[in-house]
Tab-separated table of C-alpha atoms in Angstrom:
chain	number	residue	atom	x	y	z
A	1	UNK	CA	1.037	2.615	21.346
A	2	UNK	CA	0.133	2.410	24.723
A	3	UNK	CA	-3.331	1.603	26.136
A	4	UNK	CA	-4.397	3.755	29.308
A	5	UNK	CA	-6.077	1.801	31.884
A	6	UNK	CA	-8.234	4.222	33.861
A	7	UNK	CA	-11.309	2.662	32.941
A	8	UNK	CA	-10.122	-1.112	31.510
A	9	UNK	CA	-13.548	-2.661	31.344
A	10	UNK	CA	-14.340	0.442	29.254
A	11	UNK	CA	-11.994	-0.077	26.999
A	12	UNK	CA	-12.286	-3.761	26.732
A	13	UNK	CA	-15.840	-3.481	25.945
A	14	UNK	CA	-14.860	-1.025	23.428
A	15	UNK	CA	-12.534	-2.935	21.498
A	16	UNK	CA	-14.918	-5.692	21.988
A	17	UNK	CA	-18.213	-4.507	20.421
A	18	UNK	CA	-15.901	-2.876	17.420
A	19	UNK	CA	-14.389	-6.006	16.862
A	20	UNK	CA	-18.083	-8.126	16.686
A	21	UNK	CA	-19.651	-5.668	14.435
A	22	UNK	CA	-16.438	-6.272	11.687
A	23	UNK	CA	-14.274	-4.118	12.272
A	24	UNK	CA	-10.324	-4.998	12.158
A	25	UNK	CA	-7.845	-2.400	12.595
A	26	UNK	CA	-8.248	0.453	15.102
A	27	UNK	CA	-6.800	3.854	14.698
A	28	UNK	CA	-5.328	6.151	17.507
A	29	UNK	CA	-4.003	9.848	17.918
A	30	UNK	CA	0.291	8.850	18.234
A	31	UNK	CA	0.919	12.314	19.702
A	32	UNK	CA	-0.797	11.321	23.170
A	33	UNK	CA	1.112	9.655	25.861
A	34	UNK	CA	-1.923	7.146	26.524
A	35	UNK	CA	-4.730	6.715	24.295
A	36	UNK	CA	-8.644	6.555	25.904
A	37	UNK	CA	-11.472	5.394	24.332
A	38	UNK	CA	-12.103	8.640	23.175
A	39	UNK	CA	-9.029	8.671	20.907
A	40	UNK	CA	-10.016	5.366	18.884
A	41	UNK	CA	-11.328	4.981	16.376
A	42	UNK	CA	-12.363	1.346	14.529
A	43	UNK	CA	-12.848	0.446	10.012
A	44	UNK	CA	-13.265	-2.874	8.851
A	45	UNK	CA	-10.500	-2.404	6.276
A	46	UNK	CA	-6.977	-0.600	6.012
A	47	UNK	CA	-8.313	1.332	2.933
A	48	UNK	CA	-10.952	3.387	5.174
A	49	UNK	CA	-9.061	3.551	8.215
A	50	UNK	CA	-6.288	5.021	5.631
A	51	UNK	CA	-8.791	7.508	4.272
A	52	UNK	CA	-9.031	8.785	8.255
A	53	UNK	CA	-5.597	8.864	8.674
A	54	UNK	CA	-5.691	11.171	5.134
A	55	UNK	CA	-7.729	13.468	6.667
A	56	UNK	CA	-6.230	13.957	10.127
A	57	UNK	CA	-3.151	14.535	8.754
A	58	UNK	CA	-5.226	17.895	6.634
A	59	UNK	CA	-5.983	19.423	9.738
A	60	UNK	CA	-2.232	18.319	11.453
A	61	UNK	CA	-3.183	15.426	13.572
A	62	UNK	CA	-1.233	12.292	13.219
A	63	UNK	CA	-3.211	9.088	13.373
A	64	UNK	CA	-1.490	6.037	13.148
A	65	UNK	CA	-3.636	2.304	12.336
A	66	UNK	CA	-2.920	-0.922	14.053
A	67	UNK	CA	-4.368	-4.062	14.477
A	68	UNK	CA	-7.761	-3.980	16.355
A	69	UNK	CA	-7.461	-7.992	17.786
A	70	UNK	CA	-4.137	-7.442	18.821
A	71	UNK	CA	-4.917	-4.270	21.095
A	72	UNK	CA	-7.548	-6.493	22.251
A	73	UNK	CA	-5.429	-9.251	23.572
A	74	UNK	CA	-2.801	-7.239	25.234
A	75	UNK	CA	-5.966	-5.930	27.327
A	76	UNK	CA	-7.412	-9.728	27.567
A	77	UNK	CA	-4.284	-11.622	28.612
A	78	UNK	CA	-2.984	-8.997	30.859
A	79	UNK	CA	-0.003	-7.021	31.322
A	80	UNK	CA	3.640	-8.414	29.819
A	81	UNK	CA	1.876	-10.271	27.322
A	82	UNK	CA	4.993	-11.319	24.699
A	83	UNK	CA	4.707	-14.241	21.963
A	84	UNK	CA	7.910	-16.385	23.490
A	85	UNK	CA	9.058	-18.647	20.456
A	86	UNK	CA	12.824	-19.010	18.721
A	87	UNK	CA	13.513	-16.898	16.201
A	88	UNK	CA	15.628	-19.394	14.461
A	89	UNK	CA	12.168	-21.595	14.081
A	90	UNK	CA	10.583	-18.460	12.664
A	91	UNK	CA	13.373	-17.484	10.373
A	92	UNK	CA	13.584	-21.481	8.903
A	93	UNK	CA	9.752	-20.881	8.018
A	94	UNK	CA	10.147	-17.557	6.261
A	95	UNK	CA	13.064	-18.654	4.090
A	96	UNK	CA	9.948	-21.213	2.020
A	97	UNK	CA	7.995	-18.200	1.441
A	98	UNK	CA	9.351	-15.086	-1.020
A	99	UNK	CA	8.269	-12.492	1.072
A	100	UNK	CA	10.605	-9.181	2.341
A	101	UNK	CA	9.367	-6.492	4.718
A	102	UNK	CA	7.492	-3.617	3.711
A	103	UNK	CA	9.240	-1.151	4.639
A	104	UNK	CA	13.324	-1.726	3.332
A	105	UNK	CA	15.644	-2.473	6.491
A	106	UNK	CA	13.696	-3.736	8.821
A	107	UNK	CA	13.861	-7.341	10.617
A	108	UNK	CA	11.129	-9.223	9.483
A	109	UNK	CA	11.794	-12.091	12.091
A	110	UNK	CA	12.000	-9.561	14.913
A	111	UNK	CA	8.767	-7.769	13.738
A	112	UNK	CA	6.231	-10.912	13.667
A	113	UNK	CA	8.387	-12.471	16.804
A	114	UNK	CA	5.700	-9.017	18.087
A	115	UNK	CA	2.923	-11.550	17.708
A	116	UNK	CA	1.280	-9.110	15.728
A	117	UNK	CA	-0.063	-8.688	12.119
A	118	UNK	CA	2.755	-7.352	9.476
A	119	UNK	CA	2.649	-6.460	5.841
A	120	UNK	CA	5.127	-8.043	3.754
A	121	UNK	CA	5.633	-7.777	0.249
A	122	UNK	CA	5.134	-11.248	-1.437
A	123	UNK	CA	7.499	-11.768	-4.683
A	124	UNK	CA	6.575	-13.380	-8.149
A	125	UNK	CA	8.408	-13.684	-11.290
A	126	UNK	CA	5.777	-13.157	-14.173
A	127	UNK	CA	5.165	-11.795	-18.064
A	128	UNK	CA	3.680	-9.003	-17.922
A	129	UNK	CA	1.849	-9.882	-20.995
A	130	UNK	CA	0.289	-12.291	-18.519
A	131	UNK	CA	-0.696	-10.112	-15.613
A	132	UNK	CA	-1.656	-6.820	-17.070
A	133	UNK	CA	-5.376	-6.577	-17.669
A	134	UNK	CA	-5.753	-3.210	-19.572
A	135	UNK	CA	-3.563	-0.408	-20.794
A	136	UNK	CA	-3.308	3.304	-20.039
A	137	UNK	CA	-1.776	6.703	-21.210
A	138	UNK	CA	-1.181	9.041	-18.531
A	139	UNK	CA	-0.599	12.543	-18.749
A	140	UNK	CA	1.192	15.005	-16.129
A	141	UNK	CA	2.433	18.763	-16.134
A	142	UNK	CA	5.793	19.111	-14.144
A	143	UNK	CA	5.174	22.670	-14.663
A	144	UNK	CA	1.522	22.472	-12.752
A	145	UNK	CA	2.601	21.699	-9.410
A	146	UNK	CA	0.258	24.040	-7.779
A	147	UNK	CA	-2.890	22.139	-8.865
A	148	UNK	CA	-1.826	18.430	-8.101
A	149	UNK	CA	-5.150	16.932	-8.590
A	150	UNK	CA	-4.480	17.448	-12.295
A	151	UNK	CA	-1.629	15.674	-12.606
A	152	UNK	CA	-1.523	11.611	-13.320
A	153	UNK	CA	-4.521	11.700	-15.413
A	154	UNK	CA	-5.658	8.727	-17.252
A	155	UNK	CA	-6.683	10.393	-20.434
A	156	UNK	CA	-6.888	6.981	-22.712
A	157	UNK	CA	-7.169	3.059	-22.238
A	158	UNK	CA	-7.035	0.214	-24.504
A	159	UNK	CA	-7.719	-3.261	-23.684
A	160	UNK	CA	-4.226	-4.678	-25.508
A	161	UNK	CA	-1.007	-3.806	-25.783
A	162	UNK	CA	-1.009	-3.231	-29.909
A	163	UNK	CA	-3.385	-0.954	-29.819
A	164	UNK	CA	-2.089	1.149	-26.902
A	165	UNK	CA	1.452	1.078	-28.482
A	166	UNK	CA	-0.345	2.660	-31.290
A	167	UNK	CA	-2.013	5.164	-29.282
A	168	UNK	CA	0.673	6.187	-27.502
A	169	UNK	CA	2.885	6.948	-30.271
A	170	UNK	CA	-0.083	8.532	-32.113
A	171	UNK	CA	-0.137	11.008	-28.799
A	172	UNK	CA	3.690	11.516	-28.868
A	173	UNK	CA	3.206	12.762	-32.820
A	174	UNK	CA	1.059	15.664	-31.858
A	175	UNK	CA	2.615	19.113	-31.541
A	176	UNK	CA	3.889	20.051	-28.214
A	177	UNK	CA	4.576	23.159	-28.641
A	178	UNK	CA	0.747	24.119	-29.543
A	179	UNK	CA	0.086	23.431	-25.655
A	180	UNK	CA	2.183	26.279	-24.622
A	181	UNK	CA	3.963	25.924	-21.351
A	182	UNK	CA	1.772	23.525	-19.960
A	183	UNK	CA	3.355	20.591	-21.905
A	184	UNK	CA	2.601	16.787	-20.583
A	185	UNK	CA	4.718	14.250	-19.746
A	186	UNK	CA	3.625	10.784	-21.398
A	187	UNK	CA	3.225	7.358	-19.746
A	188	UNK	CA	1.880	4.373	-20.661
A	189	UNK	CA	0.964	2.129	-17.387
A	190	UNK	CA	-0.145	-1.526	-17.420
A	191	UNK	CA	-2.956	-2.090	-14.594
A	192	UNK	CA	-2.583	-5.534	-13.059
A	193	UNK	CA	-5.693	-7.907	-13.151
A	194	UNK	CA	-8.145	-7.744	-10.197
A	195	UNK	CA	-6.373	-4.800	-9.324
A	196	UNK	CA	-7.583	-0.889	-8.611
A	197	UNK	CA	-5.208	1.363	-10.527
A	198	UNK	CA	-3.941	3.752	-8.267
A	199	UNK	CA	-1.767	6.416	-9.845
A	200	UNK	CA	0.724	9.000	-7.794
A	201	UNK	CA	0.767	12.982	-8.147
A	202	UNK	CA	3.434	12.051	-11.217
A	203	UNK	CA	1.222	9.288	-12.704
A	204	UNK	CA	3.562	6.376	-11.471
A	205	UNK	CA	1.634	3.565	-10.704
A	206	UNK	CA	1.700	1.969	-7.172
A	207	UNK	CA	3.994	-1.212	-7.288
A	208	UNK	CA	1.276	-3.182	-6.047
A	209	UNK	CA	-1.182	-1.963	-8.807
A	210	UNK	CA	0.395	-1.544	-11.944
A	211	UNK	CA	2.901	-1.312	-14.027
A	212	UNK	CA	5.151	1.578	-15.828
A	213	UNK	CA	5.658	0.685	-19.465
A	214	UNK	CA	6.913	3.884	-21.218
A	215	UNK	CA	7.818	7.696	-20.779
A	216	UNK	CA	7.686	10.179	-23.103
A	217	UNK	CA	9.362	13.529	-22.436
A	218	UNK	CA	9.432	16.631	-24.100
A	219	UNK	CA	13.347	17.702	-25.936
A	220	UNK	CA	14.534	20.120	-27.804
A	221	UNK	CA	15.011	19.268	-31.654
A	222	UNK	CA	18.086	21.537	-32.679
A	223	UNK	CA	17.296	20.329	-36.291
A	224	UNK	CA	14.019	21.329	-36.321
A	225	UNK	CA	13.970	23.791	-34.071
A	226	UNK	CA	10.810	22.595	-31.736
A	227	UNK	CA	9.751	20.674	-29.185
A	228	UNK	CA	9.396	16.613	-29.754
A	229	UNK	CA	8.793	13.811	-27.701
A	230	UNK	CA	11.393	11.456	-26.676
A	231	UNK	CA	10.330	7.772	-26.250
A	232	UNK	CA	11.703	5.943	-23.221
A	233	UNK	CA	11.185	1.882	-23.008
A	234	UNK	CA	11.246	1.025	-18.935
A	235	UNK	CA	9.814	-2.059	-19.232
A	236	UNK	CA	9.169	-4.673	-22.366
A	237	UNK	CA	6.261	-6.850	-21.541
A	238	UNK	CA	7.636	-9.775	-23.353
A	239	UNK	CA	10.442	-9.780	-20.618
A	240	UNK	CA	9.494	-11.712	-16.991
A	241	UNK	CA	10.150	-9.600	-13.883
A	242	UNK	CA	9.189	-9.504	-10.732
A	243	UNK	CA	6.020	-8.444	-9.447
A	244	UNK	CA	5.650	-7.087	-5.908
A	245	UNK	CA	2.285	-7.049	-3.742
A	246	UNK	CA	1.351	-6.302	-0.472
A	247	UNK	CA	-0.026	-9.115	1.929
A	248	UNK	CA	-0.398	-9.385	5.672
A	249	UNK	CA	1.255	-12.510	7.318
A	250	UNK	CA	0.828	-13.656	11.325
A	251	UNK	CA	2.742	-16.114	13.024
A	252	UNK	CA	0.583	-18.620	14.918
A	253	UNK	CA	2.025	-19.923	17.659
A	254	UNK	CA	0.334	-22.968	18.256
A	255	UNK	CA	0.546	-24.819	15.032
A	256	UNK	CA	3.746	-22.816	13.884
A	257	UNK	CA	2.489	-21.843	10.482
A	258	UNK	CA	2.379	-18.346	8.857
A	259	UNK	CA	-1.095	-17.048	8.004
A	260	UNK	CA	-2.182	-14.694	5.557
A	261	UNK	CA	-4.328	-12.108	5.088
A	262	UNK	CA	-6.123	-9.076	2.881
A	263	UNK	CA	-6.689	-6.209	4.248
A	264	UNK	CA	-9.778	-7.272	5.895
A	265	UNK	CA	-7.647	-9.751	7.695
A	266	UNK	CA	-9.582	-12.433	6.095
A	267	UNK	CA	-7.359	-15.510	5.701
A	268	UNK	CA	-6.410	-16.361	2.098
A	269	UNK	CA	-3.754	-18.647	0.714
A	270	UNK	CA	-0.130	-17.910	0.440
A	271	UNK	CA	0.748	-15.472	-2.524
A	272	UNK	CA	-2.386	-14.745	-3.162
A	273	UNK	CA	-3.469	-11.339	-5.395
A	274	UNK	CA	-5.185	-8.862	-2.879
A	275	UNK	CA	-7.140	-5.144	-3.461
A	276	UNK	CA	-3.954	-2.801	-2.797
A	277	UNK	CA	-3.581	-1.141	0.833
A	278	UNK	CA	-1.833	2.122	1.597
A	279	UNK	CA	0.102	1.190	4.701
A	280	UNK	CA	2.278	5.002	5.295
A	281	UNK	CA	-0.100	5.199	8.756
A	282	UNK	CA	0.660	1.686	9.441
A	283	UNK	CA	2.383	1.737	13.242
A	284	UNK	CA	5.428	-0.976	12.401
A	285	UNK	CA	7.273	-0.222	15.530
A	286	UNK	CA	4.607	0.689	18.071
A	287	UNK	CA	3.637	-2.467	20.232
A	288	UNK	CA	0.630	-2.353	22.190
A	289	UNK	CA	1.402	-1.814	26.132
A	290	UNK	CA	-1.284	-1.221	28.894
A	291	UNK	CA	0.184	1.807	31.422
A	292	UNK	CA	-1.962	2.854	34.403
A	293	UNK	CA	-3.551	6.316	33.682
């Protein structure tokens, strides 16, 4: 991402005055060579500044998000601005904490060596008995592509897991073939506490969010000569596993401690349960630079 400096003090006061009225993370147009301050825009969270990105991308623009303080401190401290610490310091810190990288590959150490904020995926081995807050059964149509905001539908919930056993299996009992072509696939999802379900097109829920318990998909009975439901188990909620959520982490320099943060970039303790953030517009490998204009 690269700053353009035609008019700094406009842009400083900008980012400034966004920043004091609460706002965090600052989108920008990535197909421009140099961004001005007519290309930004500012949300206090990475939920609406997702939402933006959402839309841009309906009408083919792509808008990327970043972190609104950081942009801010390239412009304040100057041009080459680089956080100059040893890796091997920063790595030794990481290893106490069980976080990986978002996004599968990359070099955590190299990415917060940036200086800037990075989501990481924090680890924990639980019961799901002991996390999930309510139960749902989704239904989707395969067949009903063309109308995706019908598919992943919540069409039940139940507040504990007997009782959504026993509604699911009731559900899987009906007749399929009575529904003609447009014959759902079954799935019973645990929703995490203090979390916001959030479903995808095939009713999968986000890792962050929930949890996939069972399938049910439609065979052929060669017996009986019709359409049944076959019960899949994916995951037992006696059984621990690990949990995965998203968290933001910064290195600070001066005391050499990792901080962590919602997607407000308020500061909360290490591990801790936040709302769920979409991060696909997140700009990983984009650093900040100021270019004349």
């Amino acid at each position: 991402m690269k700053i353009a400096i035609k008019d700094i003090a406009e842009m400083k006061a900008l980012l400034s005055l966004e920043f004091w009225s609460g706002n965090r993370w600052l989108v920008f147009d990535s197909s421009k060579h140099c961004i001005v301050t007519q290309d930004i825009r500012c949300f206090p969270n990475l939920r609406q500044a997702s939402f933006f990105c959402q839309y841009k991308v309906s009408i083919g623009q792509l808008y990327l998000i970043k972190a609104l303080s950081s942009s801010l401190k390239v412009l304040n401290c100057g041009f080459g601005w680089r956080n100059k610490i040893a890796a091997a310091q920063l790595q030794q810190l990481l290893n106490y904490f069980p976080v990986t990288s978002f996004r599968q590959g990359d070099d955590l150490t190299s990415s917060l060596l940036t200086g800037e904020y990075y989501p990481v995926l924090w680890n924990r081995i639980v019961c799901p008995l002991s996390v999930i807050d309510r139960y749902h059964l989704v239904e989707y149509v395969p067949a009903d592509w063309k109308s995706r905001e019908k598919l992943g539908q919540v069409v039940y919930t139940f507040d504990n897991i007997s009782d959504a056993l026993d509604g699911f299996n009731k559900q899987t009992k009906c007749n399929p073939d009575g529904k003609g072509h447009s014959i759902p696939v079954l799935l019973l999802v645990g929703q995490f506490q203090n979390q916001s379900l959030k479903l995808d097109i095939e009713g999968t829920p986000e890792e962050s969010t929930g949890m996939l318990l069972y399938t049910a998909h439609i065979t052929r009975d060669s017996v009986l000569q019709r359409n049944v439901y076959e019960i899949n188990l994916v995951q037992d909620v006696s059984i621990p596993v690990i949990v995965k959520h998203g968290i933001i982490v910064k290195y600070d320099t001066i005391r050499g401690k990792l901080d962590f943060y919602d997607d407000c970039l308020r500061k909360v303790q290490p591990g801790a349960v936040v709302d769920f953030f979409d991060l696909v517009f997140f700009a990983y490998q984009q650093p900040v630079e100021v270019v004349q204009a």
